[in-house]
Each structure stands twice: as C-alpha cells, then as structure tokens.
Amino acid sequence: MTCTDFLSQLTDYFDGQIDAELLAEVQGHIAECHHCHVVLDTTKQTIEVYRDNEIYDFSPELQSRLHATIMSRCREVKVR
Ligand SMILES: [Zn+2]
C-alpha cells in the first residue's frame, strides 16, 4: 500500500466501511509510514473535536486539504 492508497481509504477507515483485508493493509502501512501514522492521529483528533461540537463533517474539502498536505510531506522526505 502506498501513501496515496492509504489516503484514499482514510474516510472509509473512519466510517468503519472497510473490509478486514484492506484494514490489515491500512494498519500495516501506518506501522511502516510515519507520515501516515501522524495523519491518522491528527485526523482522529480533528474528528474528535468536530464530534464534540456536533458538527462532524468529513467534507471533500477537508479530505483534499489533508491529501495535499500529506503528499507534499511525503515528497519532501523523498528528496532529502
Ligand atoms: Zn504513507
């Protein structure tokens, strides 16, 4: 699984709409990839905050912003 694959599964992961095989791949990727681990942590915290305020809405805009941030970080790592 690549970071892109991971990100594309992220919303399903949080929705609990992910099958066991894919879940194992996602968890495997998180274990290996620090960036995606941080993303998952940050996203969890973000969702908690939204839920506390009862305005939970994992919008496409938020998804694309997260995606852009992570992918740029991944690229930074590669060129180092
Ligand atoms: Zn990753």
Short mmCIF file of N, CA, C and O and ligand atoms in Angstrom, two decimals:
data_model
loop_
_atom_site.label_atom_id
_atom_site.label_comp_id
_atom_site.label_asym_id
_atom_site.label_seq_id
_atom_site.Cartn_x
_atom_site.Cartn_y
_atom_site.Cartn_z
N MET A 1 0.84 -1.21 0.00
CA MET A 1 0.00 0.00 0.00
C MET A 1 0.88 1.25 0.00
O MET A 1 1.83 1.34 0.75
N THR A 2 0.53 2.20 -0.85
CA THR A 2 1.26 3.46 -0.90
C THR A 2 0.52 4.51 -0.06
O THR A 2 -0.60 4.27 0.39
N CYS A 3 1.16 5.66 0.13
CA CYS A 3 0.52 6.75 0.88
C CYS A 3 -0.77 7.18 0.18
O CYS A 3 -1.78 7.49 0.84
N THR A 4 -0.76 7.20 -1.13
CA THR A 4 -1.95 7.58 -1.89
C THR A 4 -3.08 6.58 -1.64
O THR A 4 -4.23 6.98 -1.42
N ASP A 5 -2.74 5.30 -1.67
CA ASP A 5 -3.74 4.27 -1.38
C ASP A 5 -4.30 4.45 0.03
O ASP A 5 -5.51 4.35 0.25
N PHE A 6 -3.38 4.71 0.94
CA PHE A 6 -3.79 4.91 2.33
C PHE A 6 -4.79 6.05 2.45
O PHE A 6 -5.85 5.91 3.07
N LEU A 7 -4.45 7.17 1.83
CA LEU A 7 -5.31 8.36 1.92
C LEU A 7 -6.67 8.11 1.28
O LEU A 7 -7.69 8.60 1.76
N SER A 8 -6.67 7.34 0.22
CA SER A 8 -7.95 7.07 -0.45
C SER A 8 -8.85 6.18 0.41
O SER A 8 -10.06 6.14 0.23
N GLN A 9 -8.25 5.46 1.36
CA GLN A 9 -9.02 4.57 2.24
C GLN A 9 -9.39 5.24 3.56
O GLN A 9 -10.15 4.68 4.36
N LEU A 10 -8.83 6.43 3.78
CA LEU A 10 -8.92 7.05 5.10
C LEU A 10 -10.36 7.29 5.57
O LEU A 10 -10.70 6.99 6.71
N THR A 11 -11.19 7.81 4.68
CA THR A 11 -12.57 8.12 5.10
C THR A 11 -13.35 6.84 5.37
O THR A 11 -14.11 6.77 6.33
N ASP A 12 -13.14 5.82 4.52
CA ASP A 12 -13.80 4.54 4.75
C ASP A 12 -13.35 3.93 6.07
O ASP A 12 -14.13 3.34 6.81
N TYR A 13 -12.06 4.12 6.35
CA TYR A 13 -11.49 3.62 7.60
C TYR A 13 -12.22 4.25 8.79
O TYR A 13 -12.62 3.56 9.72
N PHE A 14 -12.40 5.55 8.75
CA PHE A 14 -13.06 6.24 9.86
C PHE A 14 -14.55 5.95 9.90
O PHE A 14 -15.17 6.00 10.96
N ASP A 15 -15.11 5.66 8.74
CA ASP A 15 -16.54 5.32 8.69
C ASP A 15 -16.78 3.87 9.10
O ASP A 15 -17.91 3.45 9.27
N GLY A 16 -15.69 3.12 9.23
CA GLY A 16 -15.81 1.70 9.55
C GLY A 16 -16.32 0.89 8.37
O GLY A 16 -16.81 -0.23 8.51
N GLN A 17 -16.20 1.47 7.18
CA GLN A 17 -16.69 0.79 5.97
C GLN A 17 -15.53 0.22 5.17
O GLN A 17 -15.36 0.50 3.99
N ILE A 18 -14.73 -0.56 5.83
CA ILE A 18 -13.54 -1.09 5.19
C ILE A 18 -13.47 -2.58 5.51
O ILE A 18 -13.75 -2.98 6.64
N ASP A 19 -13.16 -3.39 4.51
CA ASP A 19 -13.16 -4.83 4.80
C ASP A 19 -11.86 -5.24 5.51
O ASP A 19 -10.88 -4.48 5.54
N ALA A 20 -11.90 -6.40 6.11
CA ALA A 20 -10.82 -6.84 7.00
C ALA A 20 -9.47 -6.88 6.31
O ALA A 20 -8.45 -6.50 6.89
N GLU A 21 -9.46 -7.31 5.06
CA GLU A 21 -8.21 -7.43 4.31
C GLU A 21 -7.57 -6.06 4.10
O GLU A 21 -6.37 -5.86 4.30
N LEU A 22 -8.42 -5.11 3.70
CA LEU A 22 -7.96 -3.75 3.47
C LEU A 22 -7.54 -3.09 4.78
O LEU A 22 -6.55 -2.36 4.82
N LEU A 23 -8.28 -3.37 5.82
CA LEU A 23 -7.95 -2.84 7.14
C LEU A 23 -6.55 -3.28 7.56
O LEU A 23 -5.76 -2.48 8.07
N ALA A 24 -6.23 -4.54 7.31
CA ALA A 24 -4.91 -5.06 7.63
C ALA A 24 -3.83 -4.32 6.84
O ALA A 24 -2.76 -4.01 7.36
N GLU A 25 -4.13 -4.03 5.58
CA GLU A 25 -3.17 -3.29 4.73
C GLU A 25 -2.96 -1.88 5.25
O GLU A 25 -1.84 -1.38 5.30
N VAL A 26 -4.07 -1.23 5.61
CA VAL A 26 -4.01 0.12 6.15
C VAL A 26 -3.18 0.13 7.43
O VAL A 26 -2.28 0.96 7.60
N GLN A 27 -3.44 -0.81 8.31
CA GLN A 27 -2.71 -0.87 9.58
C GLN A 27 -1.24 -1.19 9.35
O GLN A 27 -0.37 -0.66 10.05
N GLY A 28 -0.97 -2.02 8.37
CA GLY A 28 0.41 -2.33 8.01
C GLY A 28 1.15 -1.10 7.51
O GLY A 28 2.31 -0.86 7.85
N HIS A 29 0.44 -0.31 6.69
CA HIS A 29 1.05 0.90 6.15
C HIS A 29 1.34 1.90 7.27
O HIS A 29 2.41 2.50 7.31
N ILE A 30 0.40 2.07 8.18
CA ILE A 30 0.57 3.00 9.30
C ILE A 30 1.78 2.60 10.14
O ILE A 30 2.53 3.45 10.61
N ALA A 31 1.96 1.30 10.32
CA ALA A 31 3.08 0.80 11.12
C ALA A 31 4.42 1.14 10.49
O ALA A 31 5.41 1.36 11.18
N GLU A 32 4.43 1.20 9.14
CA GLU A 32 5.69 1.43 8.42
C GLU A 32 5.92 2.89 8.08
O GLU A 32 7.06 3.30 7.87
N CYS A 33 4.83 3.65 7.93
CA CYS A 33 4.94 5.01 7.39
C CYS A 33 4.62 6.03 8.48
O CYS A 33 3.47 6.16 8.89
N HIS A 34 5.65 6.74 8.91
CA HIS A 34 5.48 7.71 9.98
C HIS A 34 4.49 8.81 9.59
O HIS A 34 3.66 9.23 10.39
N HIS A 35 4.58 9.26 8.34
CA HIS A 35 3.72 10.36 7.90
C HIS A 35 2.25 9.99 8.00
O HIS A 35 1.44 10.75 8.52
N CYS A 36 1.92 8.82 7.51
CA CYS A 36 0.52 8.40 7.53
C CYS A 36 0.06 8.13 8.96
O CYS A 36 -1.10 8.34 9.30
N HIS A 37 0.98 7.69 9.80
CA HIS A 37 0.67 7.49 11.21
C HIS A 37 0.27 8.83 11.84
O HIS A 37 -0.73 8.93 12.55
N VAL A 38 1.06 9.86 11.54
CA VAL A 38 0.78 11.20 12.06
C VAL A 38 -0.55 11.72 11.50
O VAL A 38 -1.36 12.29 12.23
N VAL A 39 -0.76 11.47 10.22
CA VAL A 39 -2.01 11.90 9.58
C VAL A 39 -3.21 11.26 10.26
O VAL A 39 -4.19 11.93 10.58
N LEU A 40 -3.10 9.98 10.50
CA LEU A 40 -4.19 9.24 11.13
C LEU A 40 -4.48 9.81 12.52
O LEU A 40 -5.64 10.05 12.88
N ASP A 41 -3.41 10.04 13.27
CA ASP A 41 -3.52 10.61 14.62
C ASP A 41 -4.18 11.98 14.58
O ASP A 41 -5.10 12.27 15.35
N THR A 42 -3.68 12.82 13.68
CA THR A 42 -4.18 14.19 13.56
C THR A 42 -5.64 14.19 13.14
O THR A 42 -6.46 14.93 13.67
N THR A 43 -5.95 13.32 12.18
CA THR A 43 -7.32 13.25 11.68
C THR A 43 -8.27 12.77 12.77
O THR A 43 -9.37 13.31 12.93
N LYS A 44 -7.82 11.79 13.54
CA LYS A 44 -8.62 11.30 14.66
C LYS A 44 -8.95 12.43 15.62
O LYS A 44 -10.08 12.59 16.05
N GLN A 45 -7.90 13.20 15.96
CA GLN A 45 -8.09 14.32 16.89
C GLN A 45 -9.03 15.36 16.30
O GLN A 45 -9.87 15.92 17.00
N THR A 46 -8.88 15.62 15.02
CA THR A 46 -9.74 16.58 14.33
C THR A 46 -11.19 16.13 14.41
O THR A 46 -12.09 16.91 14.74
N ILE A 47 -11.40 14.86 14.13
CA ILE A 47 -12.76 14.32 14.15
C ILE A 47 -13.34 14.38 15.57
O ILE A 47 -14.51 14.71 15.74
N GLU A 48 -12.51 14.08 16.56
CA GLU A 48 -12.97 14.18 17.95
C GLU A 48 -13.47 15.58 18.26
O GLU A 48 -14.52 15.77 18.87
N VAL A 49 -12.68 16.57 17.83
CA VAL A 49 -13.04 17.97 18.07
C VAL A 49 -14.37 18.28 17.40
O VAL A 49 -15.27 18.87 18.00
N TYR A 50 -14.51 17.85 16.15
CA TYR A 50 -15.74 18.11 15.41
C TYR A 50 -16.93 17.42 16.09
O TYR A 50 -18.00 17.97 16.18
N ARG A 51 -16.70 16.22 16.54
CA ARG A 51 -17.78 15.46 17.19
C ARG A 51 -18.22 16.14 18.47
O ARG A 51 -19.40 16.20 18.78
N ASP A 52 -17.22 16.64 19.23
CA ASP A 52 -17.54 17.34 20.48
C ASP A 52 -18.45 18.53 20.21
O ASP A 52 -19.27 18.89 21.03
N ASN A 53 -18.25 19.13 19.07
CA ASN A 53 -19.05 20.30 18.72
C ASN A 53 -20.27 19.95 17.88
O ASN A 53 -20.99 20.83 17.41
N GLU A 54 -20.47 18.65 17.70
CA GLU A 54 -21.60 18.15 16.92
C GLU A 54 -21.68 18.75 15.53
O GLU A 54 -22.75 19.03 15.01
N ILE A 55 -20.52 18.99 14.96
CA ILE A 55 -20.51 19.47 13.58
C ILE A 55 -19.61 18.56 12.74
O ILE A 55 -18.93 18.99 11.84
N TYR A 56 -19.61 17.29 13.13
CA TYR A 56 -18.79 16.32 12.41
C TYR A 56 -19.18 16.27 10.94
O TYR A 56 -20.31 15.98 10.60
N ASP A 57 -18.21 16.62 10.12
CA ASP A 57 -18.45 16.60 8.68
C ASP A 57 -17.11 16.44 7.97
O ASP A 57 -16.37 17.40 7.84
N PHE A 58 -16.82 15.22 7.61
CA PHE A 58 -15.56 14.95 6.93
C PHE A 58 -15.73 15.29 5.46
O PHE A 58 -15.93 14.43 4.61
N SER A 59 -15.68 16.58 5.18
CA SER A 59 -16.02 17.08 3.85
C SER A 59 -14.96 16.76 2.81
O SER A 59 -13.80 16.54 3.14
N PRO A 60 -15.35 16.76 1.55
CA PRO A 60 -14.37 16.56 0.46
C PRO A 60 -13.26 17.61 0.51
O PRO A 60 -12.12 17.31 0.21
N GLU A 61 -13.62 18.81 0.94
CA GLU A 61 -12.61 19.87 1.04
C GLU A 61 -11.54 19.51 2.07
O GLU A 61 -10.35 19.67 1.83
N LEU A 62 -11.98 19.01 3.22
CA LEU A 62 -11.04 18.60 4.26
C LEU A 62 -10.18 17.44 3.77
O LEU A 62 -8.97 17.42 3.97
N GLN A 63 -10.82 16.52 3.10
CA GLN A 63 -10.08 15.37 2.56
C GLN A 63 -8.99 15.82 1.60
O GLN A 63 -7.86 15.36 1.66
N SER A 64 -9.34 16.74 0.70
CA SER A 64 -8.36 17.15 -0.30
C SER A 64 -7.25 17.98 0.34
O SER A 64 -6.10 17.90 -0.07
N ARG A 65 -7.60 18.76 1.38
CA ARG A 65 -6.56 19.52 2.07
C ARG A 65 -5.59 18.58 2.77
O ARG A 65 -4.38 18.77 2.73
N LEU A 66 -6.13 17.57 3.44
CA LEU A 66 -5.30 16.57 4.11
C LEU A 66 -4.40 15.88 3.10
O LEU A 66 -3.21 15.73 3.30
N HIS A 67 -5.02 15.48 2.00
CA HIS A 67 -4.31 14.77 0.96
C HIS A 67 -3.13 15.61 0.45
O HIS A 67 -2.00 15.13 0.36
N ALA A 68 -3.39 16.87 0.16
CA ALA A 68 -2.34 17.75 -0.36
C ALA A 68 -1.20 17.90 0.64
O ALA A 68 -0.02 17.86 0.27
N THR A 69 -1.56 18.06 1.90
CA THR A 69 -0.55 18.24 2.94
C THR A 69 0.34 17.02 3.06
O THR A 69 1.57 17.12 3.09
N ILE A 70 -0.29 15.88 3.11
CA ILE A 70 0.46 14.63 3.30
C ILE A 70 1.35 14.34 2.11
O ILE A 70 2.51 13.98 2.27
N MET A 71 0.79 14.49 0.92
CA MET A 71 1.57 14.17 -0.26
C MET A 71 2.77 15.09 -0.39
O MET A 71 3.84 14.66 -0.79
N SER A 72 2.62 16.36 -0.02
CA SER A 72 3.76 17.27 -0.10
C SER A 72 4.81 16.87 0.92
O SER A 72 6.01 16.95 0.66
N ARG A 73 4.39 16.42 2.09
CA ARG A 73 5.34 15.96 3.10
C ARG A 73 6.07 14.71 2.64
O ARG A 73 7.27 14.56 2.85
N CYS A 74 5.34 13.82 2.02
CA CYS A 74 5.96 12.58 1.51
C CYS A 74 7.01 12.92 0.47
O CYS A 74 8.07 12.32 0.43
N ARG A 75 6.71 13.88 -0.38
CA ARG A 75 7.66 14.27 -1.41
C ARG A 75 8.90 14.90 -0.78
O ARG A 75 10.02 14.66 -1.23
N GLU A 76 8.71 15.70 0.27
CA GLU A 76 9.84 16.31 0.97
C GLU A 76 10.81 15.24 1.48
O GLU A 76 12.00 15.37 1.37
N VAL A 77 10.24 14.20 2.03
CA VAL A 77 11.06 13.13 2.59
C VAL A 77 11.89 12.46 1.49
O VAL A 77 13.06 12.19 1.67
N LYS A 78 11.27 12.24 0.35
CA LYS A 78 11.96 11.55 -0.74
C LYS A 78 13.17 12.31 -1.25
O LYS A 78 14.16 11.71 -1.63
N VAL A 79 13.09 13.65 -1.28
CA VAL A 79 14.21 14.42 -1.82
C VAL A 79 15.33 14.64 -0.82
O VAL A 79 16.40 15.09 -1.18
N ARG A 80 15.07 14.34 0.44
CA ARG A 80 16.12 14.54 1.44
C ARG A 80 17.25 13.55 1.30
O ARG A 80 17.00 12.41 0.92
ZN ZN B 1 2.27 6.64 4.00
#
